Amino acid sequence: MRGENLVLRGEEAHHLIRVRRQRVGDQVEAVDGLGRYFQTEVVELGRNEVVCRILAQWEERGESLVRLCLAPALVKGSRFDFLIEKATEIGVDSIARC
């Protein structure tokens, strides 16, 4: 698939544009949920759409084989929500209650 385009819409496009603040020329990694991994370059940013040129593609590379379980200390109030959010972002699979 080298040279073909990958188009991101909806939440994925929003995340790339607003959260990750990617710009034209930036390289981005993507997975399709079917076991395919893509190395891409952002070529066009629209209001609700991002077009990326596929630079390379690999099969069977998506989720990590490593499983992470987080056992946090007691955290008060909204800090626990923040901890859950950040743990999820880095790929923690489970959070233990002690």
Short mmCIF file of C-alpha atoms in Angstrom, two decimals:
data_model
loop_
_atom_site.label_atom_id
_atom_site.label_comp_id
_atom_site.label_asym_id
_atom_site.label_seq_id
_atom_site.Cartn_x
_atom_site.Cartn_y
_atom_site.Cartn_z
CA MET A 1 0.00 0.00 0.00
CA ARG A 2 2.95 2.34 -0.21
CA GLY A 3 1.89 5.70 -1.65
CA GLU A 4 -1.82 5.27 -1.01
CA ASN A 5 -3.78 7.55 1.30
CA LEU A 6 -5.37 6.94 4.66
CA VAL A 7 -8.27 9.27 5.52
CA LEU A 8 -9.19 9.97 9.14
CA ARG A 9 -12.59 11.43 9.98
CA GLY A 10 -14.66 12.12 13.07
CA GLU A 11 -13.06 11.53 16.47
CA GLU A 12 -9.79 10.29 14.97
CA ALA A 13 -9.37 13.46 12.91
CA HIS A 14 -10.32 15.65 15.89
CA HIS A 15 -7.77 13.86 18.08
CA LEU A 16 -5.01 14.28 15.51
CA ILE A 17 -5.74 17.97 14.83
CA ARG A 18 -6.84 19.33 18.23
CA VAL A 19 -5.24 17.02 20.81
CA ARG A 20 -2.00 15.90 19.20
CA ARG A 21 -1.71 19.16 17.18
CA GLN A 22 -0.26 17.42 14.13
CA ARG A 23 0.60 19.51 11.08
CA VAL A 24 1.21 18.82 7.39
CA GLY A 25 4.50 16.94 7.05
CA ASP A 26 4.30 15.26 10.48
CA GLN A 27 4.65 11.48 10.56
CA VAL A 28 1.89 9.57 12.33
CA GLU A 29 1.48 5.90 13.26
CA ALA A 30 -1.94 4.30 12.82
CA VAL A 31 -3.60 0.91 13.32
CA ASP A 32 -6.79 -0.24 11.63
CA GLY A 33 -8.05 -2.74 14.22
CA LEU A 34 -7.52 -5.60 11.75
CA GLY A 35 -3.88 -6.22 12.64
CA ARG A 36 -2.38 -3.73 10.21
CA TYR A 37 0.04 -1.01 11.32
CA PHE A 38 0.77 2.04 9.15
CA GLN A 39 3.52 4.66 9.13
CA THR A 40 2.00 7.74 7.49
CA GLU A 41 2.71 11.39 6.73
CA VAL A 42 0.04 14.08 7.11
CA VAL A 43 -0.54 15.64 3.68
CA GLU A 44 -3.79 17.54 4.17
CA LEU A 45 -5.68 18.93 7.17
CA GLY A 46 -9.36 19.75 6.75
CA ARG A 47 -11.91 20.92 9.26
CA ASN A 48 -13.21 17.39 9.96
CA GLU A 49 -10.82 15.26 7.93
CA VAL A 50 -7.11 14.41 7.82
CA VAL A 51 -5.46 12.85 4.77
CA CYS A 52 -2.26 10.89 5.39
CA ARG A 53 0.01 9.31 2.78
CA ILE A 54 0.94 5.73 3.68
CA LEU A 55 4.73 5.42 3.83
CA ALA A 56 4.89 1.83 5.08
CA GLN A 57 2.60 -0.95 6.29
CA TRP A 58 3.13 -3.98 8.54
CA GLU A 59 0.85 -6.88 9.39
CA GLU A 60 0.14 -8.23 12.87
CA ARG A 61 1.41 -5.20 14.74
CA GLY A 62 -1.22 -3.41 16.75
CA GLU A 63 -1.76 -3.99 20.41
CA SER A 64 1.27 -4.64 22.59
CA LEU A 65 1.87 -8.16 23.86
CA VAL A 66 2.83 -6.65 27.23
CA ARG A 67 -0.04 -6.35 29.72
CA LEU A 68 0.21 -3.59 32.34
CA CYS A 69 -1.64 -3.64 35.66
CA LEU A 70 -1.49 -0.45 37.72
CA ALA A 71 -1.84 -0.62 41.53
CA PRO A 72 -2.05 3.05 42.57
CA ALA A 73 -1.84 4.43 46.09
CA LEU A 74 -4.95 6.08 47.50
CA VAL A 75 -5.75 9.26 45.59
CA LYS A 76 -8.36 11.81 46.64
CA GLY A 77 -11.16 13.34 44.59
CA SER A 78 -10.72 14.32 40.96
CA ARG A 79 -7.06 13.30 41.00
CA PHE A 80 -8.19 9.67 40.72
CA ASP A 81 -10.10 10.54 37.52
CA PHE A 82 -6.93 12.19 36.18
CA LEU A 83 -4.91 9.08 37.12
CA ILE A 84 -7.37 6.81 35.27
CA GLU A 85 -7.29 9.07 32.20
CA LYS A 86 -3.49 9.14 32.01
CA ALA A 87 -3.13 5.41 32.75
CA THR A 88 -5.51 4.65 29.89
CA GLU A 89 -3.58 6.95 27.54
CA ILE A 90 -0.31 5.09 28.17
CA GLY A 91 -1.92 1.68 27.66
CA VAL A 92 -2.59 0.28 31.14
CA ASP A 93 -4.82 -2.80 30.77
CA SER A 94 -6.17 -3.00 34.30
CA ILE A 95 -6.18 -1.09 37.58
CA ALA A 96 -6.00 -3.12 40.79
CA ARG A 97 -8.05 -2.38 43.89
CA CYS A 98 -6.27 -3.23 47.12
#
